[in-house]
Short mmCIF file of C-alpha atoms and ligand atoms in Angstrom, two decimals:
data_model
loop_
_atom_site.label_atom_id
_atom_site.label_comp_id
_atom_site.label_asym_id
_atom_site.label_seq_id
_atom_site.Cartn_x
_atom_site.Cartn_y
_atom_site.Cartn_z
CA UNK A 1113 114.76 330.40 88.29
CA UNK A 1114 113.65 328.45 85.07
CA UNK A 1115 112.87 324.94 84.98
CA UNK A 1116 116.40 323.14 83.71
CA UNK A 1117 116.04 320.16 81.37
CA UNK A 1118 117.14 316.68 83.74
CA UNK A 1119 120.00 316.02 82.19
CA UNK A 1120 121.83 319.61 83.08
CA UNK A 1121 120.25 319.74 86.62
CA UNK A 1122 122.21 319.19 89.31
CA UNK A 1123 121.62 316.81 92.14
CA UNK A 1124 122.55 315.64 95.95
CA UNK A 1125 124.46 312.22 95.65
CA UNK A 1126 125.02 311.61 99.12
CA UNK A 1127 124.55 313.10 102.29
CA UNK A 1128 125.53 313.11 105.84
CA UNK A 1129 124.98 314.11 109.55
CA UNK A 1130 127.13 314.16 113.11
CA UNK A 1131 125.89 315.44 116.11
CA UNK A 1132 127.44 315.86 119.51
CA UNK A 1133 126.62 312.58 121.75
CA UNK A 1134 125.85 314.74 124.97
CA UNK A 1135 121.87 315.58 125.22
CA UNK A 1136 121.36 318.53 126.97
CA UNK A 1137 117.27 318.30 128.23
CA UNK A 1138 114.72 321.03 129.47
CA UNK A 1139 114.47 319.28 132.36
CA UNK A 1140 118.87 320.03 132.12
CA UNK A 1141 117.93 323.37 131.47
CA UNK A 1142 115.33 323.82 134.29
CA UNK A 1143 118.44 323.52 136.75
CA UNK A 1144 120.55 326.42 134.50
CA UNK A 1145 117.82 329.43 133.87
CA UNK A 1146 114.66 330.20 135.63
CA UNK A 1147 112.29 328.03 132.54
CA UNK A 1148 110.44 324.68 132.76
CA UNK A 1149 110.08 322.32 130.38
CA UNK A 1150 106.31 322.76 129.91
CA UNK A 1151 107.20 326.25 128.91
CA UNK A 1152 109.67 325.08 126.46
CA UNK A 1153 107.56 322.59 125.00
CA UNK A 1154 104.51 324.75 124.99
CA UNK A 1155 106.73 327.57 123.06
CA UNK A 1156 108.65 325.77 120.74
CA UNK A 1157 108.35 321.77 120.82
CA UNK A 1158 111.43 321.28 121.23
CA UNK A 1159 112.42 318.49 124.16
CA UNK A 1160 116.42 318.42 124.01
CA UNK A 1161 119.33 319.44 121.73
CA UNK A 1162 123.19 318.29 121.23
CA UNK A 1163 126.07 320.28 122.92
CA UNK A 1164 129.61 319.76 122.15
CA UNK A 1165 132.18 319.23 124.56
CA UNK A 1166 134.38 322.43 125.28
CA UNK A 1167 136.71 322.43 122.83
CA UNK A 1168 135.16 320.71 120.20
CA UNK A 1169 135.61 322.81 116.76
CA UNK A 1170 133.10 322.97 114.53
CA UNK A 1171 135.23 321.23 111.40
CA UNK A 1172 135.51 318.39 113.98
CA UNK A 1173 131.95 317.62 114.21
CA UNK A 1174 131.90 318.40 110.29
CA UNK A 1175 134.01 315.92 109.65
CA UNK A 1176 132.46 312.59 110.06
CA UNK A 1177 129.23 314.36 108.12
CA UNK A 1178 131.87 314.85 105.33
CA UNK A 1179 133.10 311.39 105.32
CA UNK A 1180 129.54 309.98 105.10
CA UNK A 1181 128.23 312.25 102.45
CA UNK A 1182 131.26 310.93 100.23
CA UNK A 1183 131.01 307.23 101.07
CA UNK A 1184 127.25 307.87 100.18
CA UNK A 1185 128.23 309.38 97.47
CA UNK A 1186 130.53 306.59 95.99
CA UNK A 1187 133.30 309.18 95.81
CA UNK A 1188 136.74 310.22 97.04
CA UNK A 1189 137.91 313.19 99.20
CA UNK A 1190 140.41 313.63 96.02
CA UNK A 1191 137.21 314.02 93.79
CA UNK A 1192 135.74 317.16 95.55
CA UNK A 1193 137.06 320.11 93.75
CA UNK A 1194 134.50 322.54 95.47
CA UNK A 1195 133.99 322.78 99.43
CA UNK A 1196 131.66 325.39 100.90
CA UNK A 1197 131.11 325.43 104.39
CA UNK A 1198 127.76 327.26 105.83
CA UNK A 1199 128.46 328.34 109.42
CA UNK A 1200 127.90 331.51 111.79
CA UNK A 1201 130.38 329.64 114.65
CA UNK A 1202 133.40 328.81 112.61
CA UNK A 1203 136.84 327.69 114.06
CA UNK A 1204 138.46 330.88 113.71
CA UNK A 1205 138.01 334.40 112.14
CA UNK A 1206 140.53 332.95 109.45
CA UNK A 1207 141.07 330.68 107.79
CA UNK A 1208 137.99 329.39 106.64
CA UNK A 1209 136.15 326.64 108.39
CA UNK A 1210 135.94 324.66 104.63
CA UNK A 1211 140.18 325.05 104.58
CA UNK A 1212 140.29 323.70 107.90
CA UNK A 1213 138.35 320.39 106.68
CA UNK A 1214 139.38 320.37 103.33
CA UNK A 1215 143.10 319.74 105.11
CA UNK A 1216 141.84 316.83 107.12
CA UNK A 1217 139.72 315.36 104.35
CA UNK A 1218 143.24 315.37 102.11
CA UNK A 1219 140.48 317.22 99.07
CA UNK A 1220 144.06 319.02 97.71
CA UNK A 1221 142.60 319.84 94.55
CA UNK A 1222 139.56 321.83 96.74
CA UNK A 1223 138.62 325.29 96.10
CA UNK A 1224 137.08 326.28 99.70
CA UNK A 1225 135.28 329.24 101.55
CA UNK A 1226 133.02 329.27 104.58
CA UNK A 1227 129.76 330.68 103.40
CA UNK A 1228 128.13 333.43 105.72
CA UNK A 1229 124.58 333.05 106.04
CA UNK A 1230 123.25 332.17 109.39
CA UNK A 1231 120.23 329.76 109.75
CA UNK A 1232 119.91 329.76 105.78
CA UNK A 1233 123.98 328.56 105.04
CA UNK A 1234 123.05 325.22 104.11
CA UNK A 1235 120.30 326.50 101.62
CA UNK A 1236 122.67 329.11 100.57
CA UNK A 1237 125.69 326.89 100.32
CA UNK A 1238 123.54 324.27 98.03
CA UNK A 1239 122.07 326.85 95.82
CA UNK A 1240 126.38 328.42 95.45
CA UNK A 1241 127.44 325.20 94.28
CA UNK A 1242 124.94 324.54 92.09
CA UNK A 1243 125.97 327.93 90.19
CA UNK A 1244 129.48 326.75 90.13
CA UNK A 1245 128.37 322.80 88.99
CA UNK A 1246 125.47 323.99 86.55
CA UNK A 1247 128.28 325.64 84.31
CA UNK A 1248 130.57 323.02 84.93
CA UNK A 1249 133.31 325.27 86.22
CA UNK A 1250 133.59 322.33 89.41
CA UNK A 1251 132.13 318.71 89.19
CA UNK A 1252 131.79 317.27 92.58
CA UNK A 1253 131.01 319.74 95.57
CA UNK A 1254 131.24 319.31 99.16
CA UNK A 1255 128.07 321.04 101.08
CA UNK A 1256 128.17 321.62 104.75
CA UNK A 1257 126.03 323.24 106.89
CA UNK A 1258 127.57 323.32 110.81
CA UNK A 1259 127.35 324.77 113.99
CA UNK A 1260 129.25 324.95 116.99
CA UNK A 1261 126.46 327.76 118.13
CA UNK A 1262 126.68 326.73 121.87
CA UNK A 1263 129.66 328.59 122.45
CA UNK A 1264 127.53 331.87 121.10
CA UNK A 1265 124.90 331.16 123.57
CA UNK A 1266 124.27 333.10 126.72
CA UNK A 1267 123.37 329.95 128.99
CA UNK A 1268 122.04 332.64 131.69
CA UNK A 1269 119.43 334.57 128.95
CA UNK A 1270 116.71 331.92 128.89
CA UNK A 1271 114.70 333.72 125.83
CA UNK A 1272 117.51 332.14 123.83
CA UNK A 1273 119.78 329.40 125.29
CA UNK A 1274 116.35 327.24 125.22
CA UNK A 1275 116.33 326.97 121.73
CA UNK A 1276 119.76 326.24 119.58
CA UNK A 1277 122.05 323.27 119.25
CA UNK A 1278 125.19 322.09 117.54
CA UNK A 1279 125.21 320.11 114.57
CA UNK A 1280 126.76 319.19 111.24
CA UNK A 1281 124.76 317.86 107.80
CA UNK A 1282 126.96 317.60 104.77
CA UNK A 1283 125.79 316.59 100.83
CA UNK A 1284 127.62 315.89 98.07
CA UNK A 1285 126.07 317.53 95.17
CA UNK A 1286 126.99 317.04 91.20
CA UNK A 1287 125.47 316.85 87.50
CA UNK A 1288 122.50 314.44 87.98
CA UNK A 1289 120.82 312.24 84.80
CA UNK A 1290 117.67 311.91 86.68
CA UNK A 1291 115.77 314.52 89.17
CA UNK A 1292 117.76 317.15 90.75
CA UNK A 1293 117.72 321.05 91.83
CA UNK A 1294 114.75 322.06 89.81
CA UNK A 1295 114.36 325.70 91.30
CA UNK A 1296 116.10 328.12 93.83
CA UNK A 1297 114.49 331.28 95.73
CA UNK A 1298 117.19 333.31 98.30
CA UNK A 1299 116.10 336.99 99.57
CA UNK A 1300 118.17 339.26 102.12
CA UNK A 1301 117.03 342.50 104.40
CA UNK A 1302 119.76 343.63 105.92
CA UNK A 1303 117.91 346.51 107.35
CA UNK A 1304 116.69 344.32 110.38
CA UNK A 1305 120.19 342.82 111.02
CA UNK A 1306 119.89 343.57 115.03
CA UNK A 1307 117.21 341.58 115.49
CA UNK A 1308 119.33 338.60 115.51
CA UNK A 1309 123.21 338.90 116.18
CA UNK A 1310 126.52 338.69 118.18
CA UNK A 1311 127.27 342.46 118.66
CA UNK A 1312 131.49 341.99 118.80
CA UNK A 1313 134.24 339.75 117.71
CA UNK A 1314 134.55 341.65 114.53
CA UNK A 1315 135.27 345.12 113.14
CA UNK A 1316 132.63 347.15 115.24
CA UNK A 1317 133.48 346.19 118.48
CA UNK A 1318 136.91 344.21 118.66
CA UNK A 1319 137.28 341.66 121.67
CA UNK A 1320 137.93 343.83 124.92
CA UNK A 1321 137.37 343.71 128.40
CA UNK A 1322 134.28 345.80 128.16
CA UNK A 1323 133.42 343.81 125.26
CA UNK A 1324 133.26 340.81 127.42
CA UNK A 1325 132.13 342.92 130.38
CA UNK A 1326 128.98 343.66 128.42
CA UNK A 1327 128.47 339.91 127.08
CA UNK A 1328 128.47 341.36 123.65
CA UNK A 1329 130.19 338.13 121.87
CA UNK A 1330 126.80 336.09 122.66
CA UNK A 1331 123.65 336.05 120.38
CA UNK A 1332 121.01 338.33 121.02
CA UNK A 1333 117.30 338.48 119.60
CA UNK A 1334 114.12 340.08 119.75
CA UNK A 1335 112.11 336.68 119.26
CA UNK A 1336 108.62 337.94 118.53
CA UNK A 1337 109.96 340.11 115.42
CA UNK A 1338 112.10 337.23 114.52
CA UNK A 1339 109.37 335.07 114.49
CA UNK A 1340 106.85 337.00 112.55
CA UNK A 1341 109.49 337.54 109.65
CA UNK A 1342 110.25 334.09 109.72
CA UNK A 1343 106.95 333.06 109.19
CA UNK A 1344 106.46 335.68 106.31
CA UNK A 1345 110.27 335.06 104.54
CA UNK A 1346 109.80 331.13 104.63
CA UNK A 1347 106.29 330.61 103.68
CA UNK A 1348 106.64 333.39 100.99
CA UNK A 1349 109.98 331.59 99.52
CA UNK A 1350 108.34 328.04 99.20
CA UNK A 1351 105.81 329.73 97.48
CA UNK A 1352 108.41 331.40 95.02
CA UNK A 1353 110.04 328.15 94.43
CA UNK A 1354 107.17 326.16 93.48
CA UNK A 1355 105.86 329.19 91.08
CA UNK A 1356 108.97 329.34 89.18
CA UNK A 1357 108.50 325.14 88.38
CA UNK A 1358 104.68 326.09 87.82
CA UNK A 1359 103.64 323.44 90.11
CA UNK A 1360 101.84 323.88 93.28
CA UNK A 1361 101.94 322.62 97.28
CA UNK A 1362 99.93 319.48 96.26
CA UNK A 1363 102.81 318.83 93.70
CA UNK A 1364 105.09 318.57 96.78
CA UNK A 1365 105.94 315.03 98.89
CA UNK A 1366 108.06 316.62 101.33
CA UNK A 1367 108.62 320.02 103.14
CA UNK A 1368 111.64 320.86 104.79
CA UNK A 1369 111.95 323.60 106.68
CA UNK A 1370 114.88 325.22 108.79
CA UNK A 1371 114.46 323.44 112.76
CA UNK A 1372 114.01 326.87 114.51
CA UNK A 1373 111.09 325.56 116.47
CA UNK A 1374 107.95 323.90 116.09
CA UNK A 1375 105.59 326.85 116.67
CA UNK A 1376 107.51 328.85 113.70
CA UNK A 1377 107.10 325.65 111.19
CA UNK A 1378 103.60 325.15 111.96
CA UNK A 1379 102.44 328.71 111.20
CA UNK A 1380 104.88 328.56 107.69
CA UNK A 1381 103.01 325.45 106.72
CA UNK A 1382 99.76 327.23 107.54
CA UNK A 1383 100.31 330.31 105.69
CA UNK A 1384 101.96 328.44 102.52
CA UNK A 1385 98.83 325.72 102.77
CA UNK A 1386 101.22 322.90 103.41
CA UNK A 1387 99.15 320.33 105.91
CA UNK A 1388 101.83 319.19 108.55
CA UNK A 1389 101.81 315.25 107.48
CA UNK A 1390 103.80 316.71 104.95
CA UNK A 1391 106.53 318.79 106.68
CA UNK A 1392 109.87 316.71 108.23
CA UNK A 1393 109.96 317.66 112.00
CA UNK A 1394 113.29 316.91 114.05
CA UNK A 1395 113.25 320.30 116.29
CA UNK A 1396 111.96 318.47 119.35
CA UNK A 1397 115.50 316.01 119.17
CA UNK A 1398 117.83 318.83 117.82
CA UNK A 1399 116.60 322.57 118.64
CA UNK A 1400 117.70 325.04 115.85
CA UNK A 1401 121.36 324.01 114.69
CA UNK A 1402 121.17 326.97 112.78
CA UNK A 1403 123.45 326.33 109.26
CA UNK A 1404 123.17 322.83 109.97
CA UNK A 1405 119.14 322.29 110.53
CA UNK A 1406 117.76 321.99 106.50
CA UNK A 1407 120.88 319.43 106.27
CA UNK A 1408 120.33 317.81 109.54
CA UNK A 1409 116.52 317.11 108.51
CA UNK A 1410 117.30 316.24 104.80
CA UNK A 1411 119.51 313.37 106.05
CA UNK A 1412 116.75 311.78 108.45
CA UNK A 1413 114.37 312.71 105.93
CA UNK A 1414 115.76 310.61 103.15
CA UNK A 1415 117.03 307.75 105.95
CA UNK A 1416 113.69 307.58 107.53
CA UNK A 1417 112.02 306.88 104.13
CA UNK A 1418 110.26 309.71 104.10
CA UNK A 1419 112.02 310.90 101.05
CA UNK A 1420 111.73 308.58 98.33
CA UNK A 1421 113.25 308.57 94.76
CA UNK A 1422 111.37 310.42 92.55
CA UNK A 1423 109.50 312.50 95.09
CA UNK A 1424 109.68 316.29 95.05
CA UNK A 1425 110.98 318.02 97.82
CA UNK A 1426 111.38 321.67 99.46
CA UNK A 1427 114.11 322.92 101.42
CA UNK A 1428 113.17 325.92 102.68
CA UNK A 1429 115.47 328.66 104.84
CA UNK A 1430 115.40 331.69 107.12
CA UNK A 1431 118.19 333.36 109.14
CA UNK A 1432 119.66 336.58 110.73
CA UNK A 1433 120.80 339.01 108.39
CA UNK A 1434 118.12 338.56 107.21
CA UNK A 1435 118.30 335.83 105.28
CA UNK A 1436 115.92 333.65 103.12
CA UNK A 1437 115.75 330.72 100.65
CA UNK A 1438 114.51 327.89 99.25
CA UNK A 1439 115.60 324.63 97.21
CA UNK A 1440 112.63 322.93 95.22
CA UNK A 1441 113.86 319.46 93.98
CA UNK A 1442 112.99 315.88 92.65
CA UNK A 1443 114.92 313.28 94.84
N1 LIG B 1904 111.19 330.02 130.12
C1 LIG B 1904 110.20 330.64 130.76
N2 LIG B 1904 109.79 331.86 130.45
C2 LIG B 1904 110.39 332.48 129.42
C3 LIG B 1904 111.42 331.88 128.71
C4 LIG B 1904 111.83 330.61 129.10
N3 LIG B 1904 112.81 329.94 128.47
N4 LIG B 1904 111.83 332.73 127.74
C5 LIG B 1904 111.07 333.82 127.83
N5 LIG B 1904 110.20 333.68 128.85
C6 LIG B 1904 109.19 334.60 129.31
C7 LIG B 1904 109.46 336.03 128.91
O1 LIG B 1904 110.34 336.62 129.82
C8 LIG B 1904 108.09 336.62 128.95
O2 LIG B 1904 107.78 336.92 130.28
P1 LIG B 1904 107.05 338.31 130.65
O3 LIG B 1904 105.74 338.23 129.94
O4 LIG B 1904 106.95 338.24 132.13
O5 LIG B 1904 107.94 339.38 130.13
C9 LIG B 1904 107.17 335.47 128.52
O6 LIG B 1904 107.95 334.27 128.70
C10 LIG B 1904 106.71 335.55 127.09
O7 LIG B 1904 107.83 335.86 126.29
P2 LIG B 1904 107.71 336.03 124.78
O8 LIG B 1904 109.05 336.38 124.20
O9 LIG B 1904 106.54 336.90 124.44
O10 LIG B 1904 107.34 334.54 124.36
P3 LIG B 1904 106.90 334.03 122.95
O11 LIG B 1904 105.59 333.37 123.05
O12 LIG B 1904 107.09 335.07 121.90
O13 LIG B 1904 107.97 332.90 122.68
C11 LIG B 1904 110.02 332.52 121.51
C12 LIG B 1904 109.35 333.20 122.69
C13 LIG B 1904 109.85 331.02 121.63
C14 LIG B 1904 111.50 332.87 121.54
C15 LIG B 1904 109.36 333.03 120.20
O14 LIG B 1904 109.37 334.43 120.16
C16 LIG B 1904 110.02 332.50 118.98
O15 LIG B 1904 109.87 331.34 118.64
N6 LIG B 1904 110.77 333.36 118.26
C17 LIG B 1904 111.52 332.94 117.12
C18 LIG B 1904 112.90 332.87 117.57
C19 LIG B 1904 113.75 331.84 116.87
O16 LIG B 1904 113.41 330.69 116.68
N7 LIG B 1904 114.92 332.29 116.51
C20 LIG B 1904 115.89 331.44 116.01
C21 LIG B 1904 116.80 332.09 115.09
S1 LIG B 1904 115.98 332.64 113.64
C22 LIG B 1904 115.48 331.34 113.02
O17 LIG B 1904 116.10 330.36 113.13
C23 LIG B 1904 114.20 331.36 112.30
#
């Protein structure tokens, strides 16, 4: 977690974002479950999220994200030799979600894997490749974070199908001469692993009838545990982050935290002493797109113009498995 001199760090060179165009409301949702949207504003801030059309895969909304990361990145799907793709809702069990895209990109000279991580896979995926680029074993990586995670929602639980959305955010990352990754933080717990998951599709409970019978291929959470961890993980991991560069929240121009909801992101900022003018807030448009949300928000960060060259910036990370992490660096 050491500081790295500039000209060895690694940077984002271009990013991009796709959503779904339909807008799925509260006041949508008030007609599905037994919720209002005062309640889900009140709860979690958020006022609508994107849902894909049935039948929509999740490469397919990662692929115009793709295309505009490169463009912004000056480069060529030929250039990417590294594409990791962060996503609990891939297209299939195999092959990977990245070898899916890397196919309709035409990146032939791609090594690819789908990176399992939940809400933290962008985070994760961006602090992978940076491993890989830092020792110059690959030169130009492809980043996605995406989510599909509306066909993993129970629309008739309303503790849950309130709060998630699909999404795609995509960077282009690479040897940088000026600012860069300056620090990383990622933590696990896989001891409280049921407080956030989809029971079957895989080895423990196979698809069946019962399986489906039971609605035990949608996500399931215990929200109030969830939530305290969150809190505790993210907060905690900024904190790491900023340590390891010896610099401190008042160093920092920009906070971005995973979307899961508004409530969640104001406590983190209170317990790491962030005040909220400086934390990027796009829940209320979005929900959580899970993978996709630190991606999502760094791409309207940066073309809002509330990222600005030279300014420091955290990306910061929490998801079922648990999963944590962080990304301090100078834009
Ligand atoms: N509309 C109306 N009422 C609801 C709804 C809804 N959509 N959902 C739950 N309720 C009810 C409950 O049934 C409960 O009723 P009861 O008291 O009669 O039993 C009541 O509201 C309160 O429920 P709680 O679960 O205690 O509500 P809470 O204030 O904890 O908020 C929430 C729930 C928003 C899910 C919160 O726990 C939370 O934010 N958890 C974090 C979850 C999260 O964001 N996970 C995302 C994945 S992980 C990550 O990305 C960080």
């Amino acid at each position: 977690m050491t500081q790295s001199p500039s000209k060895n760090r690694v940077g984002v060179v271009g990013l991009g974002m796709s959503v779904p165009t339909k807008v799925l409301t509260n006041f949508d949702l008030e007609k599905m479950v037994e919720t209002s949207d005062e309640w889900i504003l009140e709860r979690t801030g958020i006022r609508e999220r994107r849902i894909a059309e049935p039948g929509t895969t999740t490469s397919e909304l990662a692929y115009p994200a793709a295309v505009e990361a490169l463009k912004q990145a000056g480069l060529k799907a030929s250039d990417v030799d590294l594409i990791i793709v962060g996503t609990t809702s891939p297209d299939m069990v195999f092959p990977s979600t990245a070898c899916v895209l890397q196919h309709r990109l035409g990146s032939t000279s791609a090594a690819c894997f789908d990176l399992s991580a939940a809400c933290s896979g962008s985070v994760f995926a961006m602090i992978t490749a940076e491993q890989y680029l830092a020792t110059g074993r690959y030169k130009n990586a492809l980043v996605i974070g995406a989510e599909i995670i509306s066909n993993f929602v129970d629309w008739t639980d309303r503790s849950t199908c309130v709060l998630f959305g699909d999404g795609a955010g995509a960077c282009v990352m690479t040897k940088v001469d000026r600012g860069g990754i300056l620090t990383t933080d990622m933590g696990s717990d896989g001891s409280a692993g049921e407080l956030l998951y989809i029971p079957a599709g895989g080895t423990k409970h196979p698809a069946s009838h019962t399986s489906i019978d039971q609605r035990l291929h949608y996500l399931r959470m215990n929200g109030t545990e969830v939530f305290k961890l969150a809190v505790r993980q993210m907060a905690d991991s900024a904190k790491n982050v900023l340590t390891a560069a010896g610099l401190s929240v008042a160093d920092v121009d920009c906070f971005i935290p995973h979307q899961a909801n508004l409530r969640i992101i104001q406590a983190v900022a209170k317990r790491a002493g962030v005040p909220m003018d400086k934390v990027f807030v796009n829940a209320d448009r979005y929900g959580n797109t899970s993978a996709a949300s630190n991606l999502i928000a760094l791409y309207e960060a940066v073309q809002q113009g509330t990222i600005k060259q030279g300014n420091r910036v955290v990306l910061v990370a929490f998801g079922a498995g648990l999963t944590w992490g962080s990304i301090l660096l100078e834009w």
